[in-house]
Amino acid sequence: MVDYEVLYAVGHNEFKSFGTEQIRDNFLLSELFVEDKIKLVYTHYDRFIVGAAVPVKGALELDSIDPLKAPYFLSRRELGMINVGGAGRVTVDGQTYEIGQKEALYVGAGNERVLFESADETHPAQFYLNSAPAHAQYPVKKVGRDQARVLELGSKETCNERVINQMIINGVVDTCQLQMGMTCLQPGSIWNTMPVHQHDRRMETYLYIDVPEDQAVCHFMGEPKETRHIWMSNKQAVVSPSWSIHSGAGTANYTFIWGMAGENLDYDDMDKYGPAEIR
């Protein structure tokens, strides 16, 4: 079963007048992971789709949704996913891929049938999904943790020691515009994406995971000189328009999955702002 909602785009001038609830309503995706459902949010930021599939009792099929006006979901789209739950399987047009926890799978345009299953219903798979429009067809590819491009950045002194796993990204997987990866904060570190940045040619989403039950992450967004924040819990996602910074600080260390789409595949295409520059 596929449930979906539409998230309309907000401009930077409109955003300046928003209060707490308006910010949360327009950017926070708080309940993506629902047992035995596929939940999707079709955004008007680069037509990016954010979602999750949690198969428990049986397989879930990724059907098309009305905003796509397409016979099947990947008719004109590509799909990326990272499993944040137990071991699972994804079957793409009859070919099955075993996807363990924190492993990724890229599925190119033109594949008609995608099925999600769990290996054990007592510890179900939880597939976090990102999708973007595609202009070409690229092969399906699984990316394990040992196949990712790994960057170690930050330091203990600045509380942002972190490991970046570039998984569905140019040079690892051929894609049209979709990019995904996972950043793990080391114990004692709480800041992500510092110095903060914007990339005007790409939007981005964050999914915060591995947040302890009694802890939270404060996600920062907005223009560099006029920032706002959203307090977030485990397995909640946030949408970041191209005009917004995206950064966060937690009350404990955590992991986040980033997904991007736009007109540029250059990971380092960004405008950075140091701590003294932001307001």
Short mmCIF file of C-alpha atoms in Angstrom, two decimals:
data_model
loop_
_atom_site.label_atom_id
_atom_site.label_comp_id
_atom_site.label_asym_id
_atom_site.label_seq_id
_atom_site.Cartn_x
_atom_site.Cartn_y
_atom_site.Cartn_z
CA MET A 1 0.00 0.00 0.00
CA VAL A 2 1.36 3.42 -1.00
CA ASP A 3 0.31 6.56 0.85
CA TYR A 4 1.51 9.92 -0.40
CA GLU A 5 1.25 13.63 0.25
CA VAL A 6 2.37 16.69 -1.69
CA LEU A 7 4.70 19.29 -0.20
CA TYR A 8 4.60 22.63 -2.01
CA ALA A 9 7.66 24.84 -2.33
CA VAL A 10 8.27 27.83 -0.04
CA GLY A 11 10.32 30.85 -1.11
CA HIS A 12 12.99 32.49 1.02
CA ASN A 13 11.01 35.71 1.45
CA GLU A 14 7.85 33.88 2.54
CA PHE A 15 9.90 31.78 4.97
CA LYS A 16 11.03 34.85 6.92
CA SER A 17 7.55 35.30 8.40
CA PHE A 18 7.08 31.68 9.53
CA GLY A 19 6.65 30.69 13.14
CA THR A 20 7.57 27.34 14.69
CA GLU A 21 4.52 25.38 13.53
CA GLN A 22 4.65 26.73 9.97
CA ILE A 23 8.30 25.75 9.68
CA ARG A 24 7.58 22.24 10.97
CA ASP A 25 4.53 21.84 8.72
CA ASN A 26 6.42 22.87 5.59
CA PHE A 27 9.79 21.16 6.06
CA LEU A 28 9.66 18.41 8.71
CA LEU A 29 8.68 14.88 7.65
CA SER A 30 7.93 13.33 11.00
CA GLU A 31 6.20 10.00 10.29
CA LEU A 32 7.67 8.27 7.26
CA PHE A 33 8.25 4.82 8.75
CA VAL A 34 4.93 2.97 9.12
CA GLU A 35 4.69 -0.82 9.26
CA ASP A 36 3.34 -2.53 6.13
CA LYS A 37 3.17 0.72 4.19
CA ILE A 38 5.10 2.74 1.67
CA LYS A 39 4.84 6.43 2.56
CA LEU A 40 5.95 9.06 0.06
CA VAL A 41 6.19 12.85 0.08
CA TYR A 42 6.22 14.41 -3.39
CA THR A 43 7.98 17.75 -3.02
CA HIS A 44 7.99 20.71 -5.39
CA TYR A 45 11.73 21.16 -4.76
CA ASP A 46 13.28 19.70 -7.93
CA ARG A 47 10.31 17.24 -7.96
CA PHE A 48 12.18 15.24 -5.32
CA ILE A 49 10.35 12.41 -3.54
CA VAL A 50 11.18 11.36 0.02
CA GLY A 51 9.70 8.23 1.54
CA ALA A 52 10.02 4.94 3.36
CA ALA A 53 8.94 1.32 2.92
CA VAL A 54 8.54 -0.93 5.97
CA PRO A 55 7.49 -4.45 4.89
CA VAL A 56 6.49 -6.67 7.82
CA LYS A 57 3.73 -9.17 6.97
CA GLY A 58 4.59 -9.41 3.29
CA ALA A 59 6.07 -7.71 0.24
CA LEU A 60 5.25 -4.09 -0.59
CA GLU A 61 5.11 -2.94 -4.20
CA LEU A 62 6.12 0.55 -5.28
CA ASP A 63 3.14 1.66 -7.33
CA SER A 64 2.90 4.90 -9.25
CA ILE A 65 1.17 7.86 -7.58
CA ASP A 66 -1.14 10.40 -9.19
CA PRO A 67 1.30 13.38 -9.23
CA LEU A 68 3.61 11.38 -11.53
CA LYS A 69 0.95 10.87 -14.22
CA ALA A 70 2.96 7.79 -15.26
CA PRO A 71 2.08 4.10 -15.78
CA TYR A 72 4.70 2.97 -13.26
CA PHE A 73 6.80 4.74 -10.64
CA LEU A 74 10.15 4.62 -12.43
CA SER A 75 8.78 5.46 -15.86
CA ARG A 76 10.64 8.80 -15.80
CA ARG A 77 12.44 8.57 -12.45
CA GLU A 78 15.41 7.07 -10.65
CA LEU A 79 15.34 5.73 -7.10
CA GLY A 80 17.85 5.43 -4.30
CA MET A 81 17.42 3.74 -0.94
CA ILE A 82 19.33 2.98 2.23
CA ASN A 83 18.09 0.31 4.64
CA VAL A 84 17.99 1.62 8.23
CA GLY A 85 16.32 -1.49 9.71
CA GLY A 86 16.85 -5.26 9.66
CA ALA A 87 17.98 -7.28 6.67
CA GLY A 88 15.73 -7.06 3.63
CA ARG A 89 15.30 -7.83 -0.03
CA VAL A 90 14.46 -5.63 -2.99
CA THR A 91 13.28 -7.26 -6.21
CA VAL A 92 13.58 -5.16 -9.37
CA ASP A 93 11.87 -6.61 -12.45
CA GLY A 94 12.49 -10.16 -11.19
CA GLN A 95 16.08 -9.66 -9.97
CA THR A 96 16.46 -9.85 -6.17
CA TYR A 97 19.05 -7.90 -4.16
CA GLU A 98 19.83 -8.64 -0.49
CA ILE A 99 20.12 -5.32 1.34
CA GLY A 100 21.54 -5.35 4.85
CA GLN A 101 21.40 -2.60 7.43
CA LYS A 102 22.97 0.64 6.17
CA GLU A 103 23.47 -0.73 2.68
CA ALA A 104 22.23 1.13 -0.39
CA LEU A 105 20.59 0.29 -3.69
CA TYR A 106 20.24 2.44 -6.80
CA VAL A 107 17.44 1.64 -9.27
CA GLY A 108 17.47 3.38 -12.64
CA ALA A 109 14.60 4.65 -14.74
CA GLY A 110 12.62 2.20 -16.85
CA ASN A 111 12.33 -0.58 -14.27
CA GLU A 112 8.64 -1.37 -13.99
CA ARG A 113 8.26 -3.39 -10.79
CA VAL A 114 9.97 -2.83 -7.43
CA LEU A 115 9.13 -5.03 -4.40
CA PHE A 116 10.34 -4.60 -0.82
CA GLU A 117 10.53 -7.49 1.68
CA SER A 118 11.97 -8.18 5.13
CA ALA A 119 14.12 -11.21 5.91
CA ASP A 120 12.60 -11.42 9.41
CA GLU A 121 9.29 -9.81 10.30
CA THR A 122 10.34 -9.55 13.97
CA HIS A 123 13.17 -7.23 12.84
CA PRO A 124 11.81 -5.71 9.64
CA ALA A 125 13.76 -3.86 7.01
CA GLN A 126 13.17 -0.11 6.87
CA PHE A 127 14.01 1.28 3.46
CA TYR A 128 14.53 5.03 3.31
CA LEU A 129 13.70 6.20 -0.22
CA ASN A 130 14.77 9.17 -2.34
CA SER A 131 13.69 9.66 -5.96
CA ALA A 132 14.28 12.29 -8.64
CA PRO A 133 13.33 12.76 -12.30
CA ALA A 134 15.65 10.97 -14.73
CA HIS A 135 16.61 11.73 -18.33
CA ALA A 136 18.49 8.46 -18.96
CA GLN A 137 18.48 4.83 -17.85
CA TYR A 138 21.31 3.57 -15.67
CA PRO A 139 21.86 0.04 -14.29
CA VAL A 140 20.68 -1.13 -10.89
CA LYS A 141 23.58 -1.22 -8.42
CA LYS A 142 23.92 -2.28 -4.81
CA VAL A 143 26.40 -0.33 -2.66
CA GLY A 144 27.60 -1.92 0.59
CA ARG A 145 29.50 -0.06 3.28
CA ASP A 146 32.78 -1.42 1.87
CA GLN A 147 31.98 -0.02 -1.58
CA ALA A 148 31.25 3.54 -0.48
CA ARG A 149 33.73 6.36 -0.87
CA VAL A 150 34.70 7.25 2.70
CA LEU A 151 35.82 10.68 3.96
CA GLU A 152 36.94 11.41 7.51
CA LEU A 153 36.40 15.05 8.44
CA GLY A 154 36.23 17.34 11.47
CA SER A 155 37.92 16.99 14.84
CA LYS A 156 37.26 16.30 18.51
CA GLU A 157 38.25 19.87 19.32
CA THR A 158 35.39 21.30 17.23
CA CYS A 159 32.90 18.55 18.20
CA ASN A 160 32.36 17.51 14.57
CA GLU A 161 34.52 14.45 14.04
CA ARG A 162 32.58 12.46 11.46
CA VAL A 163 32.80 9.78 8.77
CA ILE A 164 31.06 10.50 5.47
CA ASN A 165 30.01 7.47 3.42
CA GLN A 166 29.36 8.59 -0.15
CA MET A 167 27.19 5.75 -1.49
CA ILE A 168 25.00 6.79 -4.42
CA ILE A 169 27.24 9.45 -5.85
CA ASN A 170 29.11 10.32 -9.04
CA GLY A 171 32.12 8.01 -9.33
CA VAL A 172 30.49 5.21 -7.33
CA VAL A 173 27.14 4.88 -9.14
CA ASP A 174 26.02 6.33 -12.48
CA THR A 175 22.93 8.50 -11.88
CA CYS A 176 21.11 11.31 -13.64
CA GLN A 177 20.94 13.69 -10.67
CA LEU A 178 20.26 11.72 -7.49
CA GLN A 179 22.97 11.51 -4.81
CA MET A 180 22.79 9.83 -1.39
CA GLY A 181 25.12 9.07 1.46
CA MET A 182 25.42 8.64 5.19
CA THR A 183 27.38 10.69 7.72
CA CYS A 184 28.21 9.19 11.13
CA LEU A 185 29.14 11.45 14.04
CA GLN A 186 31.75 9.97 16.36
CA PRO A 187 31.14 9.74 20.14
CA GLY A 188 31.62 13.15 21.70
CA SER A 189 30.84 14.97 18.44
CA ILE A 190 27.48 16.64 17.85
CA TRP A 191 27.85 19.15 14.98
CA ASN A 192 27.21 18.17 11.36
CA THR A 193 27.98 20.15 8.23
CA MET A 194 30.05 22.83 9.87
CA PRO A 195 30.96 25.22 8.37
CA VAL A 196 27.45 25.46 6.99
CA HIS A 197 26.82 25.84 3.29
CA GLN A 198 24.29 26.41 0.52
CA HIS A 199 24.25 24.92 -2.97
CA ASP A 200 21.96 26.95 -5.19
CA ARG A 201 21.81 24.30 -7.91
CA ARG A 202 20.67 21.43 -5.66
CA MET A 203 18.09 20.81 -2.97
CA GLU A 204 18.80 18.37 -0.13
CA THR A 205 17.07 16.25 2.48
CA TYR A 206 18.37 14.90 5.78
CA LEU A 207 17.11 11.84 7.65
CA TYR A 208 18.39 11.70 11.22
CA ILE A 209 18.93 8.16 12.58
CA ASP A 210 20.70 6.54 15.54
CA VAL A 211 19.36 9.32 17.77
CA PRO A 212 18.92 7.86 21.30
CA GLU A 213 15.32 7.72 22.49
CA ASP A 214 15.74 10.43 25.13
CA GLN A 215 17.87 12.72 22.93
CA ALA A 216 17.20 15.08 19.99
CA VAL A 217 18.86 16.95 17.13
CA CYS A 218 18.41 20.67 16.47
CA HIS A 219 18.44 21.17 12.70
CA PHE A 220 19.33 24.63 11.40
CA MET A 221 17.97 26.07 8.15
CA GLY A 222 17.23 29.37 6.44
CA GLU A 223 19.47 31.91 4.76
CA PRO A 224 22.93 32.36 6.32
CA LYS A 225 22.10 35.75 7.80
CA GLU A 226 18.64 34.76 9.05
CA THR A 227 18.60 31.20 10.33
CA ARG A 228 15.83 29.17 12.00
CA HIS A 229 15.76 25.78 13.69
CA ILE A 230 13.68 22.60 14.00
CA TRP A 231 13.99 20.13 16.89
CA MET A 232 13.94 16.58 15.52
CA SER A 233 13.74 13.01 16.82
CA ASN A 234 15.02 9.67 15.54
CA LYS A 235 14.03 8.70 11.98
CA GLN A 236 12.57 12.07 11.12
CA ALA A 237 13.49 13.81 7.87
CA VAL A 238 13.74 17.46 6.87
CA VAL A 239 13.62 19.11 3.45
CA SER A 240 16.18 21.80 2.65
CA PRO A 241 15.48 24.12 -0.31
CA SER A 242 18.40 25.28 -2.42
CA TRP A 243 18.31 28.73 -0.75
CA SER A 244 18.72 27.25 2.73
CA ILE A 245 21.69 26.18 4.79
CA HIS A 246 21.47 22.73 6.44
CA SER A 247 23.29 21.85 9.60
CA GLY A 248 22.54 20.30 12.97
CA ALA A 249 23.67 19.81 16.54
CA GLY A 250 22.54 16.93 18.75
CA THR A 251 22.28 16.32 22.45
CA ALA A 252 24.24 13.11 21.66
CA ASN A 253 26.08 11.83 18.60
CA TYR A 254 23.96 10.46 15.74
CA THR A 255 23.96 9.54 12.05
CA PHE A 256 22.19 11.24 9.17
CA ILE A 257 21.41 10.25 5.60
CA TRP A 258 21.64 12.99 3.02
CA GLY A 259 20.00 12.99 -0.38
CA MET A 260 20.35 15.60 -3.13
CA ALA A 261 19.03 16.38 -6.58
CA GLY A 262 19.46 19.24 -9.01
CA GLU A 263 21.49 20.16 -12.04
CA ASN A 264 24.97 19.39 -10.74
CA LEU A 265 26.64 16.15 -9.59
CA ASP A 266 29.72 17.88 -8.13
CA TYR A 267 29.62 17.06 -4.40
CA ASP A 268 31.84 20.06 -3.55
CA ASP A 269 29.65 22.59 -5.40
CA MET A 270 28.75 24.74 -2.38
CA ASP A 271 29.09 28.17 -0.82
CA LYS A 272 30.48 27.85 2.70
CA TYR A 273 29.89 30.13 5.69
CA GLY A 274 32.02 30.05 8.81
CA PRO A 275 30.60 30.25 12.35
CA ALA A 276 31.34 33.98 12.54
CA GLU A 277 29.35 34.68 9.36
CA ILE A 278 25.99 33.17 10.23
CA ARG A 279 23.19 34.81 12.19
#
